[in-house]
């Protein structure tokens, strides 16, 4: 019986040692799992932070791109308006020039008509004056001219 008791004690000691080894292994495995979990959490947090920073950067790039696009469109619109204003000013200038030319043409026509009318009205007086001057001063009529 002592041998059985010794076997039982040895077996119990083995069991106790095996249980302690298992407990130690389980504790080490739990520590390893906890460390892996901490690493996963830390990596996930790093990835999330990187994702957030990349997302912020992309958002900022998008905002900058839209702002540049808007500024370019505004510049194009301003250039078009300026071009339209220049064209309008040119049209106004051309219209003014055409009006001025028309007025000059009308003035010349009216002036020419009036001068011609005046010449026609005073022609007989001019002829009479010339004849009177010839008579007074004795100038002969040029050859081939009728009096």
JSON list of C-alpha atoms in Angstrom, two decimals, residues 49-144:
[
{"chain": "A", "resi": 49, "resn": "UNK", "atom": "CA", "xyz": [-5.04, 57.30, -38.01]},
{"chain": "A", "resi": 50, "resn": "UNK", "atom": "CA", "xyz": [-3.25, 56.90, -41.35]},
{"chain": "A", "resi": 51, "resn": "UNK", "atom": "CA", "xyz": [-6.59, 56.41, -43.09]},
{"chain": "A", "resi": 52, "resn": "UNK", "atom": "CA", "xyz": [-7.97, 59.54, -41.41]},
{"chain": "A", "resi": 53, "resn": "UNK", "atom": "CA", "xyz": [-4.88, 61.57, -42.33]},
{"chain": "A", "resi": 54, "resn": "UNK", "atom": "CA", "xyz": [-5.06, 60.30, -45.92]},
{"chain": "A", "resi": 55, "resn": "UNK", "atom": "CA", "xyz": [-8.77, 61.06, -45.98]},
{"chain": "A", "resi": 56, "resn": "UNK", "atom": "CA", "xyz": [-8.11, 64.60, -44.68]},
{"chain": "A", "resi": 57, "resn": "UNK", "atom": "CA", "xyz": [-5.37, 65.02, -47.27]},
{"chain": "A", "resi": 58, "resn": "UNK", "atom": "CA", "xyz": [-7.68, 63.80, -50.06]},
{"chain": "A", "resi": 59, "resn": "UNK", "atom": "CA", "xyz": [-10.47, 66.08, -48.81]},
{"chain": "A", "resi": 60, "resn": "UNK", "atom": "CA", "xyz": [-8.06, 69.02, -48.75]},
{"chain": "A", "resi": 61, "resn": "UNK", "atom": "CA", "xyz": [-6.83, 68.17, -52.26]},
{"chain": "A", "resi": 62, "resn": "UNK", "atom": "CA", "xyz": [-10.41, 67.95, -53.43]},
{"chain": "A", "resi": 63, "resn": "UNK", "atom": "CA", "xyz": [-11.23, 71.32, -51.83]},
{"chain": "A", "resi": 64, "resn": "UNK", "atom": "CA", "xyz": [-8.09, 72.86, -53.37]},
{"chain": "A", "resi": 65, "resn": "UNK", "atom": "CA", "xyz": [-8.93, 71.35, -56.77]},
{"chain": "A", "resi": 66, "resn": "UNK", "atom": "CA", "xyz": [-12.49, 72.65, -56.63]},
{"chain": "A", "resi": 67, "resn": "UNK", "atom": "CA", "xyz": [-11.25, 76.08, -55.51]},
{"chain": "A", "resi": 68, "resn": "UNK", "atom": "CA", "xyz": [-8.73, 76.20, -58.37]},
{"chain": "A", "resi": 69, "resn": "UNK", "atom": "CA", "xyz": [-11.41, 75.04, -60.80]},
{"chain": "A", "resi": 70, "resn": "UNK", "atom": "CA", "xyz": [-13.77, 77.74, -59.50]},
{"chain": "A", "resi": 71, "resn": "UNK", "atom": "CA", "xyz": [-11.05, 80.40, -59.77]},
{"chain": "A", "resi": 72, "resn": "UNK", "atom": "CA", "xyz": [-10.25, 79.26, -63.33]},
{"chain": "A", "resi": 73, "resn": "UNK", "atom": "CA", "xyz": [-13.94, 79.44, -64.26]},
{"chain": "A", "resi": 74, "resn": "UNK", "atom": "CA", "xyz": [-14.17, 82.91, -62.72]},
{"chain": "A", "resi": 75, "resn": "UNK", "atom": "CA", "xyz": [-11.07, 83.98, -64.64]},
{"chain": "A", "resi": 76, "resn": "UNK", "atom": "CA", "xyz": [-12.55, 82.57, -67.87]},
{"chain": "A", "resi": 77, "resn": "UNK", "atom": "CA", "xyz": [-15.83, 84.38, -67.24]},
{"chain": "A", "resi": 78, "resn": "UNK", "atom": "CA", "xyz": [-13.96, 87.62, -66.48]},
{"chain": "A", "resi": 79, "resn": "UNK", "atom": "CA", "xyz": [-11.89, 87.20, -69.66]},
{"chain": "A", "resi": 80, "resn": "UNK", "atom": "CA", "xyz": [-15.06, 86.57, -71.69]},
{"chain": "A", "resi": 81, "resn": "UNK", "atom": "CA", "xyz": [-16.76, 89.60, -70.17]},
{"chain": "A", "resi": 82, "resn": "UNK", "atom": "CA", "xyz": [-13.71, 91.72, -70.87]},
{"chain": "A", "resi": 83, "resn": "UNK", "atom": "CA", "xyz": [-13.61, 90.43, -74.46]},
{"chain": "A", "resi": 84, "resn": "UNK", "atom": "CA", "xyz": [-17.33, 91.16, -74.86]},
{"chain": "A", "resi": 85, "resn": "UNK", "atom": "CA", "xyz": [-16.79, 94.66, -73.43]},
{"chain": "A", "resi": 86, "resn": "UNK", "atom": "CA", "xyz": [-13.93, 95.26, -75.86]},
{"chain": "A", "resi": 87, "resn": "UNK", "atom": "CA", "xyz": [-16.07, 94.01, -78.76]},
{"chain": "A", "resi": 88, "resn": "UNK", "atom": "CA", "xyz": [-18.97, 96.19, -77.64]},
{"chain": "A", "resi": 89, "resn": "UNK", "atom": "CA", "xyz": [-16.67, 99.20, -77.39]},
{"chain": "A", "resi": 90, "resn": "UNK", "atom": "CA", "xyz": [-15.36, 98.45, -80.89]},
{"chain": "A", "resi": 91, "resn": "UNK", "atom": "CA", "xyz": [-18.92, 98.19, -82.23]},
{"chain": "A", "resi": 92, "resn": "UNK", "atom": "CA", "xyz": [-19.83, 101.47, -80.54]},
{"chain": "A", "resi": 93, "resn": "UNK", "atom": "CA", "xyz": [-16.70, 103.10, -81.97]},
{"chain": "A", "resi": 94, "resn": "UNK", "atom": "CA", "xyz": [-17.46, 101.77, -85.46]},
{"chain": "A", "resi": 95, "resn": "UNK", "atom": "CA", "xyz": [-21.08, 102.93, -85.20]},
{"chain": "A", "resi": 96, "resn": "UNK", "atom": "CA", "xyz": [-19.92, 106.39, -84.07]},
{"chain": "A", "resi": 97, "resn": "UNK", "atom": "CA", "xyz": [-17.42, 106.53, -86.93]},
{"chain": "A", "resi": 98, "resn": "UNK", "atom": "CA", "xyz": [-20.10, 105.48, -89.44]},
{"chain": "A", "resi": 99, "resn": "UNK", "atom": "CA", "xyz": [-22.47, 108.10, -88.05]},
{"chain": "A", "resi": 100, "resn": "UNK", "atom": "CA", "xyz": [-19.76, 110.76, -88.23]},
{"chain": "A", "resi": 101, "resn": "UNK", "atom": "CA", "xyz": [-18.92, 109.81, -91.82]},
{"chain": "A", "resi": 102, "resn": "UNK", "atom": "CA", "xyz": [-22.60, 109.87, -92.75]},
{"chain": "A", "resi": 103, "resn": "UNK", "atom": "CA", "xyz": [-22.98, 113.30, -91.15]},
{"chain": "A", "resi": 104, "resn": "UNK", "atom": "CA", "xyz": [-19.85, 114.56, -92.95]},
{"chain": "A", "resi": 105, "resn": "UNK", "atom": "CA", "xyz": [-21.18, 113.19, -96.23]},
{"chain": "A", "resi": 106, "resn": "UNK", "atom": "CA", "xyz": [-24.55, 114.86, -95.66]},
{"chain": "A", "resi": 107, "resn": "UNK", "atom": "CA", "xyz": [-22.81, 118.11, -94.69]},
{"chain": "A", "resi": 108, "resn": "UNK", "atom": "CA", "xyz": [-20.68, 118.03, -97.85]},
{"chain": "A", "resi": 109, "resn": "UNK", "atom": "CA", "xyz": [-23.73, 117.32, -100.02]},
{"chain": "A", "resi": 110, "resn": "UNK", "atom": "CA", "xyz": [-25.76, 120.12, -98.47]},
{"chain": "A", "resi": 111, "resn": "UNK", "atom": "CA", "xyz": [-22.78, 122.49, -98.57]},
{"chain": "A", "resi": 112, "resn": "UNK", "atom": "CA", "xyz": [-22.09, 121.66, -102.24]},
{"chain": "A", "resi": 113, "resn": "UNK", "atom": "CA", "xyz": [-25.75, 122.15, -103.14]},
{"chain": "A", "resi": 114, "resn": "UNK", "atom": "CA", "xyz": [-25.87, 125.49, -101.32]},
{"chain": "A", "resi": 115, "resn": "UNK", "atom": "CA", "xyz": [-22.64, 126.69, -102.91]},
{"chain": "A", "resi": 116, "resn": "UNK", "atom": "CA", "xyz": [-23.86, 125.58, -106.33]},
{"chain": "A", "resi": 117, "resn": "UNK", "atom": "CA", "xyz": [-27.21, 127.32, -105.77]},
{"chain": "A", "resi": 118, "resn": "UNK", "atom": "CA", "xyz": [-25.40, 130.47, -104.66]},
{"chain": "A", "resi": 119, "resn": "UNK", "atom": "CA", "xyz": [-23.14, 130.31, -107.72]},
{"chain": "A", "resi": 120, "resn": "UNK", "atom": "CA", "xyz": [-26.14, 129.78, -109.98]},
{"chain": "A", "resi": 121, "resn": "UNK", "atom": "CA", "xyz": [-28.04, 132.66, -108.37]},
{"chain": "A", "resi": 122, "resn": "UNK", "atom": "CA", "xyz": [-25.09, 135.07, -108.59]},
{"chain": "A", "resi": 123, "resn": "UNK", "atom": "CA", "xyz": [-23.84, 134.02, -112.04]},
{"chain": "A", "resi": 124, "resn": "UNK", "atom": "CA", "xyz": [-25.67, 136.78, -113.88]},
{"chain": "A", "resi": 125, "resn": "UNK", "atom": "CA", "xyz": [-24.33, 139.32, -111.32]},
{"chain": "A", "resi": 126, "resn": "UNK", "atom": "CA", "xyz": [-20.79, 138.06, -111.86]},
{"chain": "A", "resi": 127, "resn": "UNK", "atom": "CA", "xyz": [-21.17, 138.36, -115.65]},
{"chain": "A", "resi": 128, "resn": "UNK", "atom": "CA", "xyz": [-22.63, 141.85, -115.33]},
{"chain": "A", "resi": 129, "resn": "UNK", "atom": "CA", "xyz": [-19.80, 142.89, -112.99]},
{"chain": "A", "resi": 130, "resn": "UNK", "atom": "CA", "xyz": [-17.16, 141.52, -115.36]},
{"chain": "A", "resi": 131, "resn": "UNK", "atom": "CA", "xyz": [-18.69, 143.35, -118.31]},
{"chain": "A", "resi": 132, "resn": "UNK", "atom": "CA", "xyz": [-18.91, 146.56, -116.29]},
{"chain": "A", "resi": 133, "resn": "UNK", "atom": "CA", "xyz": [-15.25, 146.28, -115.27]},
{"chain": "A", "resi": 134, "resn": "UNK", "atom": "CA", "xyz": [-14.23, 145.68, -118.89]},
{"chain": "A", "resi": 135, "resn": "UNK", "atom": "CA", "xyz": [-16.13, 148.74, -120.01]},
{"chain": "A", "resi": 136, "resn": "UNK", "atom": "CA", "xyz": [-14.65, 150.91, -117.27]},
{"chain": "A", "resi": 137, "resn": "UNK", "atom": "CA", "xyz": [-11.07, 149.80, -117.57]},
{"chain": "A", "resi": 138, "resn": "UNK", "atom": "CA", "xyz": [-11.02, 148.87, -121.28]},
{"chain": "A", "resi": 139, "resn": "UNK", "atom": "CA", "xyz": [-9.94, 145.26, -120.97]},
{"chain": "A", "resi": 140, "resn": "UNK", "atom": "CA", "xyz": [-10.70, 143.25, -124.10]},
{"chain": "A", "resi": 141, "resn": "UNK", "atom": "CA", "xyz": [-12.50, 139.95, -123.99]},
{"chain": "A", "resi": 142, "resn": "UNK", "atom": "CA", "xyz": [-10.12, 137.02, -124.41]},
{"chain": "A", "resi": 143, "resn": "UNK", "atom": "CA", "xyz": [-10.31, 135.41, -127.86]},
{"chain": "A", "resi": 144, "resn": "UNK", "atom": "CA", "xyz": [-12.87, 132.65, -128.18]}
]
